Amino acid sequence: MKVLVPVKRVIDYNVKVRVKADNSGVELANVKMAMNPFDEIAVEQALRLKEASGAEEVVVVSIGPAQNQETIRTALAMGADRGIHIEASHDIEPLAVAKLLKAVVERETPGLVLVGKQAIDDDCNQTGQMLAALLGWAQGTFVSALEVAGDKAKIVREVDGGLEHLEIQMPAIVSVDLRLNEPRYASLPNIMKAKKKPLDSLTVDELGVDINPRLTIVKVEEPAAREAGIKVADVKELVEKLKNEAKVI
Amino acid sequence: MGILVFCDHDNGQFGAATLNAVSAARQIGGDIHLLVAGDTSGTIATEAAAIAGVAKVLVADGAEYAHGLAENLAPLICDLASQYSHILAPATTTGKNIMPRVAALLDVMQISDIIKIDDANTFQRPIYAGNALSTVRSDETTKIITVRSTAFEAALAEGGSATVEKIGNNGDSGLSSYVKSELSSTDRPELTSAPIVISGGRGMQDGANFAMLEKVADKLGAAVGASRAAVDAGFVPNDYQVGQTGKVVAPDLYVAVGISGAIQHLAGMKDSKVIVAINKDDEAPIFQVADFGLVADLFDAVPELEKELG
């Protein structure tokens, strides 16, 4: 079985984002970028499947500008076999991403697509479900455990009330949650090796997908800042403030 | 053209977040229909018909709808879509699972997790863990939307008198099947709708120490939550997690105990009315959003807090 893992390049999760002065978006120039943390978990899971002989090849795909090749190299350094870069200049909405990925799935015919449950930039939480819809495949979302057995997979999902166990038909889309695994670090020898791994480029035109945005961004703003609070001396003062000042208990 | 609201329920009662989604629908304006799909959804349909502002309840009954499987529910919703200008669902794990599948089948770009409605086409939603707010306009014929429940008041659960109409099924996709659930049971209020929440972080050191927070919670009628660090460390189950990718809460009072205040945690609680932080590190970022900060060892402060509450 081949496993396909889409990875997104996003602002590093440690960076405090700044809104552009003209309110058109968030400042991306000279900001540290990294692989979306949920996608790292998806790559790790694909590698574990391969190590357990549950997968023959792990292919990573990323959509975006030339720098996305660095993100693909990161996944290759972790242990993925091959990369596909789809060149695209601007922000692409999840629906268009799902359409591009569908085209890649039709070329590559993987038995499983592992995706991060959401990207930490737009926080949309849509791409995996949309790809499953377009392919007519089963979807296992927010997954914290995955066991593939033949043409079925047993999954555990993190849901609002706790955990839910499902069995899904393969091929399937599985969107991974935080506690599925802890991604490995790439070792130096593997980083060197990754430079020689195959990385193909495709264009949006070759895949025949319309990626024009459907939503218009009217403005992007900073949220209202909370006013600075006070420090209390002890528990007694805290309880007194909550009772008499804030009146919340 | 009306608005269809997907009712999130567990076959026993409808989830509170459905009421917030109905409020969002009322702000958009238009006839509101509620879709109740489930296994023997009769009682829920009756309850749903009483929600203030709902004109009609559509009931789809069948075992294939019992467990919120997206592969079965998305086609059902798509079949209804042409009659509506907007289809809304609460941004619960059920809504988040199903709605993008609906959107893609309809070739519509979904608007996730809205927190404000400017007009029927324009919505505000948080991006970057709430560190920026994006206002977007959609010109799609049918808008597919998930609603952040803490941003909208709950609609009244009674006073309405909607008509109830049964609709047909379109069967089991055969793509996925439900096996079982492991749900946390608690007598405390539900985390996302509790008026007071007390959460513990890595500073709690051990799952057993959450008993201290539970004692305080019981005195305050509060729900107990946790930071991602505490869940990752296995102190408490995943459904306790408050944050960017966990639950978003906005209670009247949020008490953060032993939580440093990582960006992704703040994203889940910074809209709380009053925030209290108890942490022994006076440099912890949580103090930057706290109305009342107490620099103290939580193992002294929490038992004392419980005593002070009488």
Coordinates of C-alpha atoms in Angstrom, one line a residue:
Chain A
M1 CA 0.0 0.0 0.0
K2 CA 1.2 3.5 -0.9
V3 CA 0.5 6.3 1.7
L4 CA 0.0 9.8 0.5
V5 CA 0.6 12.6 3.0
P6 CA -0.2 16.3 2.1
V7 CA 1.9 18.8 4.1
K8 CA 1.3 22.5 4.5
R9 CA 3.9 25.2 5.1
V10 CA 2.7 27.5 7.8
I11 CA 4.1 30.2 10.2
D12 CA 6.0 28.3 13.0
Y13 CA 3.7 27.7 15.9
N14 CA 6.0 29.6 18.3
V15 CA 5.9 32.8 16.3
K16 CA 3.5 35.6 17.4
V17 CA 1.7 36.6 14.2
R18 CA 1.2 40.2 13.2
V19 CA -1.6 41.6 11.1
K20 CA -0.5 43.7 8.1
A21 CA -1.0 47.5 8.5
D22 CA -3.4 47.5 5.5
N23 CA -5.6 44.8 7.1
S24 CA -5.2 42.6 4.0
G25 CA -3.8 39.6 5.9
V26 CA -1.1 38.4 8.2
E27 CA 2.6 39.4 7.8
L28 CA 4.5 36.5 6.2
A29 CA 7.7 38.2 5.1
N30 CA 10.8 37.3 7.1
V31 CA 8.8 35.1 9.4
K32 CA 10.0 31.6 10.4
M33 CA 8.0 29.0 8.6
A34 CA 7.6 25.3 9.4
M35 CA 5.5 22.2 8.6
N36 CA 2.0 22.3 10.1
P37 CA 2.4 20.4 13.4
F38 CA -0.6 18.1 12.6
D39 CA 1.0 17.2 9.2
E40 CA 4.2 16.2 11.0
I41 CA 2.0 13.7 13.0
A42 CA 0.6 12.5 9.7
V43 CA 4.1 12.0 8.2
E44 CA 5.2 10.1 11.4
Q45 CA 2.2 7.8 11.2
A46 CA 2.9 7.0 7.6
L47 CA 6.5 6.2 8.5
R48 CA 5.4 3.9 11.3
L49 CA 3.0 2.1 8.9
K50 CA 5.9 1.6 6.6
E51 CA 8.2 0.3 9.3
A52 CA 5.6 -2.1 10.4
S53 CA 5.4 -3.3 6.8
G54 CA 1.9 -1.8 6.5
A55 CA 3.0 0.6 3.7
E56 CA 5.4 0.2 0.8
E57 CA 6.0 3.8 -0.1
V58 CA 5.3 7.2 1.6
V59 CA 4.7 10.1 -0.8
V60 CA 4.4 13.6 0.5
V61 CA 2.8 16.4 -1.4
S62 CA 2.8 20.2 -0.8
I63 CA 1.0 23.0 -2.5
G64 CA 2.5 26.5 -2.6
P65 CA 5.5 28.6 -3.6
A66 CA 9.0 27.3 -4.3
Q67 CA 9.9 27.4 -0.6
N68 CA 7.4 24.6 0.0
Q69 CA 10.1 22.3 -1.3
E70 CA 11.9 22.8 2.0
T71 CA 8.8 21.5 3.8
I72 CA 8.8 18.5 1.5
R73 CA 12.5 17.9 2.2
T74 CA 11.8 18.0 6.0
A75 CA 9.3 15.1 5.5
L76 CA 11.8 13.3 3.3
A77 CA 14.4 13.7 6.0
M78 CA 12.0 12.2 8.5
G79 CA 11.9 9.2 6.2
A80 CA 9.3 9.7 3.5
D81 CA 10.4 8.2 0.1
R82 CA 9.3 10.8 -2.5
G83 CA 7.9 14.3 -2.8
I84 CA 5.5 16.1 -5.1
H85 CA 5.5 19.9 -5.2
I86 CA 2.5 21.6 -6.8
E87 CA 3.6 25.2 -7.6
A88 CA 1.0 27.8 -6.7
S89 CA 1.7 31.4 -5.9
H90 CA -1.0 32.6 -3.5
D91 CA -3.1 31.3 -0.6
I92 CA -5.3 28.5 -1.7
E93 CA -8.6 27.6 0.0
P94 CA -9.2 24.1 1.3
L95 CA -11.7 23.3 -1.4
A96 CA -9.1 24.0 -4.1
V97 CA -6.5 22.1 -2.2
A98 CA -8.9 19.1 -1.9
K99 CA -9.4 19.3 -5.7
L100 CA -5.7 19.4 -6.4
L101 CA -5.1 16.5 -4.0
K102 CA -7.9 14.5 -5.7
A103 CA -6.0 14.9 -9.0
V104 CA -2.8 13.7 -7.3
V105 CA -4.7 10.7 -5.7
E106 CA -5.9 9.7 -9.2
R107 CA -2.3 9.7 -10.5
E108 CA -0.7 8.0 -7.5
T109 CA -3.6 5.7 -6.4
P110 CA -2.6 5.5 -2.7
G111 CA -4.4 3.1 -0.4
L112 CA -4.5 5.7 2.4
V113 CA -4.2 9.5 2.7
L114 CA -3.1 10.8 6.0
V115 CA -3.8 14.5 6.7
G116 CA -3.4 16.8 9.6
K117 CA -6.8 17.5 11.1
Q118 CA -6.3 21.3 10.7
A119 CA -3.7 23.8 9.7
I120 CA -2.7 26.2 12.4
D121 CA -2.8 29.2 10.1
D122 CA -6.4 29.3 8.8
D123 CA -7.7 26.9 11.4
C124 CA -10.3 25.7 8.8
N125 CA -10.4 21.9 9.6
Q126 CA -11.8 21.1 6.1
T127 CA -9.3 19.6 3.6
G128 CA -9.4 15.9 4.7
Q129 CA -13.2 15.8 4.8
M130 CA -13.5 17.6 1.4
L131 CA -11.0 15.2 -0.2
A132 CA -12.9 12.2 1.1
A133 CA -16.1 13.7 -0.3
L134 CA -14.6 14.4 -3.7
L135 CA -13.2 10.8 -3.9
G136 CA -16.3 9.2 -2.4
W137 CA -14.0 7.6 0.2
A138 CA -14.5 6.9 3.9
Q139 CA -13.2 9.6 6.3
G140 CA -11.8 9.1 9.7
T141 CA -11.3 12.5 11.4
F142 CA -9.5 13.6 14.5
V143 CA -7.9 10.2 14.9
S144 CA -5.8 9.2 17.9
A145 CA -5.3 5.5 17.0
L146 CA -5.2 3.8 13.7
E147 CA -4.9 0.1 12.8
V148 CA -5.0 -1.0 9.2
A149 CA -6.0 -4.6 8.5
G150 CA -6.6 -5.5 4.9
D151 CA -9.4 -3.5 3.3
K152 CA -10.6 -2.1 6.6
A153 CA -9.1 0.2 9.2
K154 CA -10.0 0.5 12.9
I155 CA -9.8 4.0 14.1
V156 CA -10.3 5.9 17.4
R157 CA -11.5 9.4 17.1
E158 CA -11.2 12.2 19.7
V159 CA -14.8 13.6 20.0
D160 CA -16.4 16.2 22.3
G161 CA -17.6 13.6 24.8
G162 CA -14.5 11.4 24.8
L163 CA -13.4 8.7 22.3
E164 CA -15.3 7.0 19.4
H165 CA -14.3 3.8 17.7
L166 CA -15.2 3.3 14.1
E167 CA -14.3 0.8 11.3
I168 CA -13.8 2.4 7.9
Q169 CA -13.5 1.0 4.4
M170 CA -10.1 1.4 2.7
P171 CA -9.0 3.3 0.7
A172 CA -9.7 6.1 3.1
I173 CA -8.8 9.6 4.3
V174 CA -7.6 9.7 7.9
S175 CA -7.2 13.1 9.6
V176 CA -4.8 12.9 12.6
D177 CA -5.1 14.5 16.0
L178 CA -2.4 15.4 18.5
R179 CA -2.2 12.2 20.4
L180 CA -1.7 9.8 17.6
N181 CA 2.0 9.8 18.0
E182 CA 5.0 12.0 18.7
P183 CA 6.8 12.9 15.5
R184 CA 10.6 12.0 15.2
Y185 CA 13.4 14.5 14.6
A186 CA 15.3 14.1 11.4
S187 CA 18.9 12.9 12.0
L188 CA 21.8 14.7 10.2
P189 CA 22.6 11.7 7.9
N190 CA 18.9 11.5 7.0
I191 CA 18.8 15.2 6.2
M192 CA 21.7 14.6 3.8
K193 CA 20.0 11.6 2.3
A194 CA 16.8 13.5 1.8
K195 CA 18.6 15.9 -0.6
K196 CA 18.9 13.1 -3.0
K197 CA 15.4 11.7 -2.8
P198 CA 13.1 12.3 -5.8
L199 CA 11.0 15.5 -5.8
D200 CA 8.7 16.0 -8.7
S201 CA 7.0 19.3 -9.6
L202 CA 3.5 19.7 -11.0
T203 CA 1.6 22.7 -12.0
V204 CA -2.0 23.6 -11.2
D205 CA -2.7 23.7 -15.0
E206 CA -1.3 20.2 -15.5
L207 CA -3.8 19.0 -12.9
G208 CA -6.6 20.9 -14.5
V209 CA -8.0 22.5 -11.4
D210 CA -9.6 25.9 -10.9
I211 CA -8.0 27.3 -7.8
N212 CA -9.6 30.8 -7.9
P213 CA -10.8 31.7 -4.4
R214 CA -14.5 31.5 -3.6
L215 CA -14.3 33.7 -0.5
T216 CA -13.3 37.3 -0.5
I217 CA -11.2 38.5 2.4
V218 CA -12.8 41.8 3.4
K219 CA -10.3 42.5 6.2
V220 CA -8.0 40.9 8.7
E221 CA -7.8 42.6 12.1
E222 CA -6.1 42.1 15.5
P223 CA -8.5 41.0 18.2
A224 CA -9.3 43.4 21.0
A225 CA -6.6 43.1 23.6
R226 CA -7.6 42.2 27.1
E227 CA -6.9 45.0 29.6
A228 CA -4.1 44.2 32.0
G229 CA -5.3 42.7 35.2
I230 CA -3.9 42.9 38.7
K231 CA -1.9 40.6 40.9
V232 CA -3.5 39.6 44.2
A233 CA -1.5 39.0 47.4
D234 CA -3.2 35.8 48.6
V235 CA -6.1 33.5 48.2
K236 CA -8.2 35.5 50.7
E237 CA -7.9 38.6 48.5
L238 CA -8.6 36.6 45.4
V239 CA -11.9 35.3 46.8
E240 CA -12.8 38.7 48.0
K241 CA -12.2 40.2 44.6
L242 CA -14.2 37.5 42.8
K243 CA -17.1 37.9 45.2
N244 CA -17.3 41.7 45.6
E245 CA -15.6 43.2 42.6
A246 CA -16.1 40.8 39.7
K247 CA -19.2 39.3 41.3
V248 CA -18.7 36.0 39.5
I249 CA -19.0 33.6 42.6
Chain B
M1 CA -34.9 30.9 0.9
G2 CA -34.6 29.7 4.4
I3 CA -31.8 28.5 6.7
L4 CA -31.2 24.9 7.6
V5 CA -29.5 24.2 10.9
F6 CA -28.0 20.8 11.5
C7 CA -29.0 19.5 15.0
D8 CA -26.2 17.9 16.9
H9 CA -27.5 15.3 19.3
D10 CA -26.7 12.0 20.9
N11 CA -30.1 10.3 20.2
G12 CA -31.1 11.1 23.8
Q13 CA -31.1 14.9 23.8
F14 CA -29.9 17.6 21.5
G15 CA -26.5 19.2 22.2
A16 CA -26.5 22.7 23.8
A17 CA -24.4 24.0 20.9
T18 CA -27.4 23.5 18.5
L19 CA -29.1 26.4 20.4
N20 CA -26.2 28.7 19.7
A21 CA -26.3 27.8 16.0
V22 CA -30.1 28.6 15.9
S23 CA -29.3 32.1 17.4
A24 CA -26.7 32.6 14.6
A25 CA -29.3 31.6 12.0
R26 CA -31.8 34.1 13.5
Q27 CA -29.2 36.9 13.1
I28 CA -28.8 36.0 9.5
G29 CA -32.6 36.2 9.1
G30 CA -35.1 33.9 7.3
D31 CA -37.2 30.9 8.0
I32 CA -35.2 28.5 10.2
H33 CA -35.5 24.7 9.6
L34 CA -33.8 22.2 11.9
L35 CA -32.6 18.9 10.6
V36 CA -32.8 16.1 13.1
A37 CA -31.3 12.9 11.8
G38 CA -30.9 9.9 14.0
D39 CA -32.2 6.6 15.1
T40 CA -35.8 7.0 16.4
S41 CA -35.4 10.7 16.6
G42 CA -39.0 11.3 17.7
T43 CA -38.3 12.7 21.2
I44 CA -35.5 15.0 20.0
A45 CA -37.7 16.2 17.2
T46 CA -40.4 17.2 19.7
E47 CA -37.8 19.0 21.8
A48 CA -36.4 20.6 18.7
A49 CA -39.8 21.9 17.7
A50 CA -40.0 23.8 20.9
I51 CA -36.8 25.8 20.3
A52 CA -37.8 29.5 19.9
G53 CA -37.5 30.8 16.3
V54 CA -37.6 27.4 14.5
A55 CA -40.3 27.2 11.9
K56 CA -39.9 23.6 10.8
V57 CA -38.2 20.4 12.0
L58 CA -37.2 17.9 9.4
V59 CA -36.8 14.4 10.8
A60 CA -34.8 11.6 9.1
D61 CA -35.0 8.4 11.0
G62 CA -32.7 5.5 10.4
A63 CA -30.0 3.4 12.0
E64 CA -27.5 4.8 9.5
Y65 CA -27.9 8.2 11.1
A66 CA -27.5 7.1 14.7
H67 CA -23.8 7.9 15.1
G68 CA -23.3 11.0 13.1
L69 CA -21.3 9.2 10.3
A70 CA -20.4 11.9 7.8
E71 CA -20.6 9.4 4.9
N72 CA -24.3 8.9 5.5
L73 CA -25.3 12.4 6.7
A74 CA -23.6 14.5 4.0
P75 CA -25.7 13.1 1.1
L76 CA -28.9 13.6 3.2
I77 CA -28.0 17.3 3.8
C78 CA -26.9 17.8 0.2
D79 CA -30.3 16.6 -1.0
L80 CA -32.0 19.4 1.0
A81 CA -29.4 22.1 0.1
S82 CA -31.1 23.6 -3.0
Q83 CA -34.0 24.9 -0.7
Y84 CA -31.7 26.9 1.5
S85 CA -29.5 30.0 1.3
H86 CA -27.5 28.9 4.4
I87 CA -26.7 25.6 6.1
L88 CA -25.4 25.9 9.6
A89 CA -24.0 23.4 12.1
P90 CA -22.5 24.0 15.5
A91 CA -18.6 23.7 15.4
T92 CA -18.7 20.6 17.5
T93 CA -16.7 17.5 16.6
T94 CA -19.8 16.3 14.8
G95 CA -20.4 19.5 12.9
K96 CA -16.7 19.8 12.0
N97 CA -16.7 16.2 10.7
I98 CA -19.8 16.4 8.5
M99 CA -20.0 20.0 7.1
P100 CA -16.8 20.1 4.9
R101 CA -18.0 16.8 3.3
V102 CA -21.3 18.6 2.5
A103 CA -19.5 21.7 1.2
A104 CA -17.3 19.7 -1.1
L105 CA -20.2 17.7 -2.5
L106 CA -22.0 20.9 -3.3
D107 CA -18.7 22.5 -4.6
V108 CA -18.9 25.3 -2.0
M109 CA -16.1 26.7 0.1
Q110 CA -17.1 26.4 3.8
I111 CA -16.8 29.2 6.3
S112 CA -15.6 27.5 9.5
D113 CA -16.2 28.6 13.1
I114 CA -17.9 32.0 12.6
I115 CA -17.9 34.3 15.6
K116 CA -19.8 37.3 14.1
I117 CA -22.3 38.0 11.4
D118 CA -21.9 41.3 9.5
D119 CA -24.7 40.5 7.0
A120 CA -26.1 37.5 5.3
N121 CA -23.0 37.1 3.1
T122 CA -20.2 38.4 5.4
F123 CA -18.9 36.7 8.5
Q124 CA -16.0 37.0 10.9
R125 CA -13.9 34.0 12.0
P126 CA -10.7 33.6 14.0
I127 CA -7.5 32.5 12.3
Y128 CA -4.1 31.8 13.8
A129 CA -5.6 30.6 17.0
G130 CA -7.6 33.7 17.4
N131 CA -4.5 36.0 17.1
A132 CA -6.2 37.5 14.0
L133 CA -9.8 37.9 13.0
S134 CA -10.7 37.5 9.4
T135 CA -13.8 38.9 7.8
V136 CA -14.8 37.0 4.7
R137 CA -17.6 37.4 2.1
S138 CA -19.2 34.5 0.3
D139 CA -21.1 34.8 -2.9
E140 CA -21.9 31.0 -3.0
T141 CA -25.6 30.2 -3.6
T142 CA -25.6 28.1 -0.5
K143 CA -23.4 29.1 2.3
I144 CA -22.0 26.3 4.4
I145 CA -21.1 27.5 7.9
T146 CA -20.0 26.1 11.2
V147 CA -20.8 28.3 14.3
R148 CA -18.6 28.8 17.3
S149 CA -21.1 28.3 20.1
T150 CA -19.4 30.7 22.6
A151 CA -19.8 33.6 20.3
F152 CA -23.7 33.4 20.1
E153 CA -26.2 33.3 22.9
A154 CA -28.2 30.1 23.2
A155 CA -31.7 30.3 21.7
L156 CA -34.5 29.6 24.2
A157 CA -35.2 25.8 24.3
E158 CA -38.9 26.5 24.7
G159 CA -41.6 28.8 23.4
G160 CA -41.4 27.7 19.8
S161 CA -44.0 25.6 18.0
A162 CA -42.4 24.3 14.8
T163 CA -44.1 21.9 12.5
V164 CA -42.5 18.4 12.3
E165 CA -42.0 16.8 8.9
K166 CA -40.6 13.4 8.2
I167 CA -38.2 13.1 5.3
G168 CA -36.9 10.1 3.4
N169 CA -33.6 8.3 3.9
N170 CA -30.9 7.7 1.4
G171 CA -29.5 4.6 3.0
D172 CA -26.2 3.5 4.4
S173 CA -23.0 4.3 2.4
G174 CA -21.3 1.2 3.6
L175 CA -18.1 3.2 3.9
S176 CA -17.9 3.4 7.7
S177 CA -19.5 1.7 10.7
Y178 CA -19.7 2.6 14.4
V179 CA -18.1 0.3 16.8
K180 CA -18.3 1.8 20.3
S181 CA -17.8 5.0 22.4
E182 CA -15.7 5.6 25.5
L183 CA -17.4 8.7 26.9
S184 CA -16.3 10.5 30.1
S185 CA -19.2 10.6 32.5
T186 CA -19.4 13.4 35.1
D187 CA -22.1 15.0 37.2
R188 CA -20.4 18.4 36.6
P189 CA -21.6 20.9 34.0
E190 CA -20.5 20.4 30.4
L191 CA -17.2 22.2 29.7
T192 CA -18.3 24.4 26.8
S193 CA -21.5 25.7 28.4
A194 CA -20.5 25.8 32.1
P195 CA -20.6 29.3 33.8
I196 CA -17.4 28.6 35.6
V197 CA -14.4 26.5 34.4
I198 CA -11.4 25.5 36.5
S199 CA -8.5 24.0 34.4
G200 CA -5.2 22.4 35.3
G201 CA -2.0 22.3 33.4
R202 CA 1.4 20.7 33.5
G203 CA 1.9 22.2 36.9
M204 CA -0.6 19.7 38.3
Q205 CA 2.2 17.1 38.0
D206 CA -0.1 14.1 38.2
G207 CA -3.7 13.1 37.2
A208 CA -4.5 12.3 40.9
N209 CA -3.9 15.9 41.8
F210 CA -6.8 16.9 39.6
A211 CA -8.9 15.8 42.6
M212 CA -8.0 19.1 44.2
L213 CA -9.5 21.0 41.3
E214 CA -12.6 18.8 41.4
K215 CA -13.2 19.7 45.0
V216 CA -13.1 23.4 44.1
A217 CA -15.3 22.8 41.0
D218 CA -17.9 21.1 43.1
K219 CA -18.1 24.1 45.5
L220 CA -18.5 26.5 42.5
G221 CA -20.7 24.3 40.3
A222 CA -17.8 24.5 37.8
A223 CA -16.6 22.2 35.0
V224 CA -13.0 20.9 35.0
G225 CA -10.8 21.4 32.0
A226 CA -7.1 21.1 31.2
S227 CA -4.3 22.4 29.0
R228 CA -2.9 20.3 26.1
A229 CA 0.2 19.6 28.2
A230 CA -1.9 18.0 30.9
V231 CA -3.8 15.9 28.4
D232 CA -0.6 14.9 26.5
A233 CA 0.9 13.9 29.8
G234 CA -2.0 11.6 30.4
F235 CA -3.3 13.4 33.5
V236 CA -6.8 13.6 32.2
P237 CA -8.7 12.4 29.1
N238 CA -8.8 14.3 25.7
D239 CA -12.3 15.7 26.2
Y240 CA -10.9 18.0 29.0
Q241 CA -8.7 19.9 26.6
V242 CA -9.3 23.6 26.2
G243 CA -7.4 25.3 23.3
Q244 CA -7.1 26.0 19.6
T245 CA -7.7 22.4 18.6
G246 CA -9.6 21.3 21.7
K247 CA -12.6 23.0 23.2
V248 CA -13.3 26.7 23.1
V249 CA -14.9 28.0 26.3
A250 CA -16.0 31.5 27.3
P251 CA -17.4 31.1 30.8
D252 CA -18.1 34.0 33.3
L253 CA -15.1 32.8 35.3
Y254 CA -12.1 30.8 34.1
V255 CA -9.5 29.7 36.6
A256 CA -6.2 28.5 35.2
V257 CA -4.2 26.5 37.6
G258 CA -0.6 25.6 36.8
I259 CA -1.0 26.6 33.2
S260 CA 1.7 28.7 31.6
G261 CA -0.5 30.1 28.9
A262 CA 0.8 28.8 25.5
I263 CA -0.8 30.6 22.5
Q264 CA -2.8 27.5 21.6
H265 CA -4.3 27.4 25.2
L266 CA -5.2 31.1 25.2
A267 CA -7.0 30.6 22.0
G268 CA -9.5 28.3 23.8
M269 CA -10.3 30.6 26.8
K270 CA -9.3 34.2 26.3
D271 CA -12.9 35.3 25.6
S272 CA -13.9 34.3 29.2
K273 CA -15.4 37.2 31.1
V274 CA -13.1 37.0 34.1
I275 CA -9.8 35.1 34.1
V276 CA -7.9 34.0 37.2
A277 CA -4.4 32.5 37.0
I278 CA -2.6 30.7 39.7
N279 CA 1.0 29.9 38.9
K280 CA 4.2 30.0 40.8
D281 CA 6.1 31.5 37.8
D282 CA 5.3 35.2 37.9
E283 CA 6.7 35.5 34.3
A284 CA 4.1 33.0 32.9
P285 CA 2.3 34.4 29.9
I286 CA -1.1 33.4 31.4
F287 CA -0.7 36.5 33.7
Q288 CA -0.9 38.8 30.6
V289 CA -4.5 37.8 30.0
A290 CA -5.6 37.3 33.7
D291 CA -7.8 39.8 35.4
F292 CA -6.6 38.4 38.8
G293 CA -3.2 36.8 39.0
L294 CA -2.0 34.9 42.1
V295 CA 1.7 34.0 42.1
A296 CA 1.7 31.0 44.4
D297 CA 2.4 27.3 44.6
L298 CA -0.8 25.7 43.5
F299 CA -0.4 22.9 46.0
D300 CA -0.9 25.5 48.8
A301 CA -3.3 27.9 46.9
V302 CA -5.8 25.4 45.6
P303 CA -6.6 23.7 49.0
E304 CA -6.8 27.1 50.6
L305 CA -9.2 28.3 47.8
E306 CA -11.4 25.4 48.5
K307 CA -11.4 26.2 52.3
E308 CA -12.1 29.9 51.6
L309 CA -15.1 29.0 49.5
G310 CA -16.6 27.5 52.6

